mmCIF file of C-alpha atoms in Angstrom:
data_model
loop_
_atom_site.group_PDB
_atom_site.id
_atom_site.type_symbol
_atom_site.label_atom_id
_atom_site.label_comp_id
_atom_site.label_asym_id
_atom_site.label_seq_id
_atom_site.Cartn_x
_atom_site.Cartn_y
_atom_site.Cartn_z
ATOM 1 C CA UNK I 176 -3.691 32.276 -10.377
ATOM 2 C CA UNK I 177 -5.027 29.450 -8.529
ATOM 3 C CA UNK I 178 -2.129 26.794 -8.028
ATOM 4 C CA UNK I 179 -2.954 23.378 -7.967
ATOM 5 C CA UNK I 180 -0.826 20.428 -7.591
ATOM 6 C CA UNK I 181 -2.861 17.525 -9.453
ATOM 7 C CA UNK I 182 -2.191 13.511 -8.368
ATOM 8 C CA UNK I 183 -2.537 11.007 -11.199
ATOM 9 C CA UNK I 184 -1.846 7.167 -11.904
ATOM 10 C CA UNK I 185 -3.273 7.437 -15.276
ATOM 11 C CA UNK I 186 -3.001 9.686 -18.603
ATOM 12 C CA UNK I 187 -6.041 12.354 -18.358
ATOM 13 C CA UNK I 188 -9.241 11.648 -20.795
ATOM 14 C CA UNK I 189 -10.817 14.915 -22.488
ATOM 15 C CA UNK I 190 -13.258 14.613 -19.264
ATOM 16 C CA UNK I 191 -10.919 15.089 -17.122
ATOM 17 C CA UNK I 192 -9.388 17.895 -18.174
ATOM 18 C CA UNK I 193 -12.321 19.447 -18.498
ATOM 19 C CA UNK I 194 -12.804 18.228 -15.205
ATOM 20 C CA UNK I 195 -10.105 20.218 -13.688
ATOM 21 C CA UNK I 196 -9.842 22.851 -15.921
ATOM 22 C CA UNK I 197 -13.379 23.627 -14.725
ATOM 23 C CA UNK I 198 -13.497 23.382 -11.118
ATOM 24 C CA UNK I 199 -12.848 27.241 -10.535
ATOM 25 C CA UNK I 200 -14.618 28.550 -12.854
ATOM 26 C CA UNK I 201 -13.159 31.980 -14.633
ATOM 27 C CA UNK I 202 -10.425 31.665 -12.648
ATOM 28 C CA UNK I 203 -6.641 30.663 -14.374
ATOM 29 C CA UNK I 204 -4.781 27.680 -12.839
ATOM 30 C CA UNK I 205 -2.006 26.270 -13.189
ATOM 31 C CA UNK I 206 -1.430 22.769 -12.375
ATOM 32 C CA UNK I 207 1.843 20.789 -10.946
ATOM 33 C CA UNK I 208 1.290 17.546 -12.274
ATOM 34 C CA UNK I 209 2.393 14.168 -9.657
ATOM 35 C CA UNK I 210 2.411 10.997 -11.756
ATOM 36 C CA UNK I 211 3.099 8.225 -9.458
ATOM 37 C CA UNK I 212 3.240 5.137 -11.882
ATOM 38 C CA UNK I 213 1.799 1.177 -10.379
ATOM 39 C CA UNK I 214 2.976 0.027 -7.188
ATOM 40 C CA UNK I 215 4.298 -2.935 -5.650
ATOM 41 C CA UNK I 216 2.590 -6.697 -5.617
ATOM 42 C CA UNK I 217 0.650 -5.629 -2.323
ATOM 43 C CA UNK I 218 -0.612 -2.935 -4.589
ATOM 44 C CA UNK I 219 -1.508 -5.912 -7.179
ATOM 45 C CA UNK I 220 -3.644 -7.436 -4.950
ATOM 46 C CA UNK I 221 -5.500 -4.732 -3.702
ATOM 47 C CA UNK I 222 -6.360 -3.612 -7.726
ATOM 48 C CA UNK I 223 -7.109 -6.779 -8.316
ATOM 49 C CA UNK I 224 -10.229 -6.988 -5.497
ATOM 50 C CA UNK I 225 -11.435 -3.930 -6.465
ATOM 51 C CA UNK I 226 -12.239 -4.757 -10.568
ATOM 52 C CA UNK I 227 -13.677 -7.487 -8.598
ATOM 53 C CA UNK I 228 -15.910 -5.627 -6.480
ATOM 54 C CA UNK I 229 -16.793 -3.118 -9.562
ATOM 55 C CA UNK I 230 -17.099 -6.474 -11.167
ATOM 56 C CA UNK I 231 -14.645 -6.268 -13.575
ATOM 57 C CA UNK I 232 -13.058 -10.017 -13.395
ATOM 58 C CA UNK I 233 -10.936 -9.776 -17.115
ATOM 59 C CA UNK I 234 -9.554 -6.861 -15.194
ATOM 60 C CA UNK I 235 -8.309 -8.337 -12.078
ATOM 61 C CA UNK I 236 -6.483 -11.658 -13.999
ATOM 62 C CA UNK I 237 -4.396 -9.005 -15.971
ATOM 63 C CA UNK I 238 -3.545 -6.712 -13.259
ATOM 64 C CA UNK I 239 -0.073 -9.205 -13.220
ATOM 65 C CA UNK I 240 0.544 -7.899 -16.357
ATOM 66 C CA UNK I 241 1.019 -4.133 -15.413
ATOM 67 C CA UNK I 242 4.475 -2.578 -15.669
ATOM 68 C CA UNK I 243 6.586 -2.328 -12.138
ATOM 69 C CA UNK I 244 8.950 -0.297 -10.966
ATOM 70 C CA UNK I 245 11.674 0.277 -13.500
ATOM 71 C CA UNK I 246 9.457 -1.068 -16.304
ATOM 72 C CA UNK I 247 6.647 1.480 -15.157
ATOM 73 C CA UNK I 248 8.894 4.511 -15.069
ATOM 74 C CA UNK I 249 8.332 4.394 -19.856
ATOM 75 C CA UNK I 250 4.703 4.743 -20.108
ATOM 76 C CA UNK I 251 4.176 7.526 -16.461
ATOM 77 C CA UNK I 252 6.814 9.736 -18.585
ATOM 78 C CA UNK I 253 4.685 9.249 -22.125
ATOM 79 C CA UNK I 254 1.398 9.510 -19.412
ATOM 80 C CA UNK I 255 2.601 13.043 -17.489
ATOM 81 C CA UNK I 256 3.818 13.890 -21.247
ATOM 82 C CA UNK I 257 0.167 14.257 -22.570
ATOM 83 C CA UNK I 258 -1.538 15.165 -19.248
ATOM 84 C CA UNK I 259 1.000 18.082 -19.155
ATOM 85 C CA UNK I 260 -0.244 19.302 -22.969
ATOM 86 C CA UNK I 261 -3.083 18.590 -22.730
ATOM 87 C CA UNK I 262 -3.568 20.593 -20.196
ATOM 88 C CA UNK I 263 -2.195 23.404 -21.724
ATOM 89 C CA UNK I 264 -4.318 23.078 -24.353
ATOM 90 C CA UNK I 265 -6.889 23.460 -22.634
ATOM 91 C CA UNK I 266 -5.092 27.398 -21.886
ATOM 92 C CA UNK I 267 -3.620 26.025 -17.957
ATOM 93 C CA UNK I 268 -0.525 26.524 -17.406
ATOM 94 C CA UNK I 269 0.793 22.958 -16.020
ATOM 95 C CA UNK I 270 4.383 21.561 -15.144
ATOM 96 C CA UNK I 271 4.667 18.580 -13.721
ATOM 97 C CA UNK I 272 7.914 15.105 -12.837
ATOM 98 C CA UNK I 273 6.443 11.451 -12.096
ATOM 99 C CA UNK I 274 7.074 10.451 -8.852
ATOM 100 C CA UNK I 275 8.221 7.124 -7.457
ATOM 101 C CA UNK I 276 9.900 7.660 -3.337
ATOM 102 C CA UNK I 277 7.491 8.941 -0.812
ATOM 103 C CA UNK I 278 4.859 10.150 -3.041
ATOM 104 C CA UNK I 279 3.506 12.749 -0.295
ATOM 105 C CA UNK I 280 6.266 13.802 0.868
ATOM 106 C CA UNK I 281 7.116 14.944 -2.646
ATOM 107 C CA UNK I 282 4.001 15.695 -2.507
ATOM 108 C CA UNK I 283 4.085 18.007 0.435
ATOM 109 C CA UNK I 284 7.324 19.168 -0.147
ATOM 110 C CA UNK I 285 5.943 20.387 -3.638
ATOM 111 C CA UNK I 286 2.458 21.766 -1.909
ATOM 112 C CA UNK I 287 4.967 24.190 0.477
ATOM 113 C CA UNK I 288 7.756 25.114 -2.614
ATOM 114 C CA UNK I 289 4.457 26.562 -5.005
ATOM 115 C CA UNK I 290 2.653 27.795 -1.988
ATOM 116 C CA UNK I 291 0.072 25.523 -4.043
ATOM 117 C CA UNK I 292 -3.280 26.570 -3.151
ATOM 118 C CA UNK I 293 -4.654 23.117 -2.962
ATOM 119 C CA UNK I 294 -4.107 19.039 -4.391
ATOM 120 C CA UNK I 295 -5.732 16.788 -6.368
ATOM 121 C CA UNK I 296 -5.691 13.316 -6.215
ATOM 122 C CA UNK I 297 -7.934 12.080 -9.392
ATOM 123 C CA UNK I 298 -7.886 8.086 -9.169
ATOM 124 C CA UNK I 299 -9.155 5.866 -10.517
ATOM 125 C CA UNK I 300 -12.067 4.065 -7.946
ATOM 126 C CA UNK I 301 -9.977 1.704 -5.119
ATOM 127 C CA UNK I 302 -12.673 0.232 -2.730
ATOM 128 C CA UNK I 303 -10.154 -1.745 -0.598
ATOM 129 C CA UNK I 304 -7.783 1.637 -0.175
ATOM 130 C CA UNK I 305 -10.779 4.331 0.377
ATOM 131 C CA UNK I 306 -12.073 1.994 3.223
ATOM 132 C CA UNK I 307 -9.613 1.435 5.543
ATOM 133 C CA UNK I 308 -8.323 5.622 4.506
ATOM 134 C CA UNK I 309 -5.324 4.610 3.272
ATOM 135 C CA UNK I 310 -5.739 6.030 -0.540
ATOM 136 C CA UNK I 311 -3.840 8.925 -1.654
ATOM 137 C CA UNK I 312 -6.478 11.252 -0.923
ATOM 138 C CA UNK I 313 -6.798 9.744 2.620
ATOM 139 C CA UNK I 314 -3.018 10.053 3.068
ATOM 140 C CA UNK I 315 -2.716 13.513 1.426
ATOM 141 C CA UNK I 316 -5.566 15.034 4.147
ATOM 142 C CA UNK I 317 -3.335 14.623 7.294
ATOM 143 C CA UNK I 318 0.058 16.114 5.842
ATOM 144 C CA UNK I 319 0.173 18.217 3.206
ATOM 145 C CA UNK I 320 -1.609 21.213 4.667
ATOM 146 C CA UNK I 321 -4.609 22.705 2.329
ATOM 147 C CA UNK I 322 -7.698 21.075 0.739
ATOM 148 C CA UNK I 323 -7.723 17.757 -0.463
ATOM 149 C CA UNK I 324 -10.073 17.095 -3.065
ATOM 150 C CA UNK I 325 -10.569 13.407 -4.407
ATOM 151 C CA UNK I 326 -12.060 12.801 -8.576
ATOM 152 C CA UNK I 327 -12.325 9.908 -10.123
ATOM 153 C CA UNK I 328 -10.487 9.137 -13.406
ATOM 154 C CA UNK I 329 -12.347 8.483 -16.684
ATOM 155 C CA UNK I 330 -11.395 5.648 -18.415
ATOM 156 C CA UNK I 331 -10.295 6.053 -21.764
#
């Protein structure tokens, strides 16, 4: 059984599920999903810049409306449950948790505890963070000790 730690920001779409569950062919995959809720105000600015860079001006204007802090927890829990159910329905083992504090430390601990084979970071493109290597995948590569694969999530 191949074990993947999967970090997500939004619920998995059916395309995302098909993509991550077929990465290793017919080999059985067990997922440990870490759901990272939306971040703080600094992240709002970076997300808005990314939206502008992608030509999504309406999205940039709505970034301030995203729930944050304690308000982000219930939607994150719902997104996690949806994603776990979708992975299980696809025939995979899946457990997970919402991660709010020190996500890279949590990722490293989960990788070590589970003896994970890889980390998959599934996010929307974050051009500003990626340019400065501040995105989750770039930061995780220096921390977790297993291969880190960055994939772009599909929108709803």
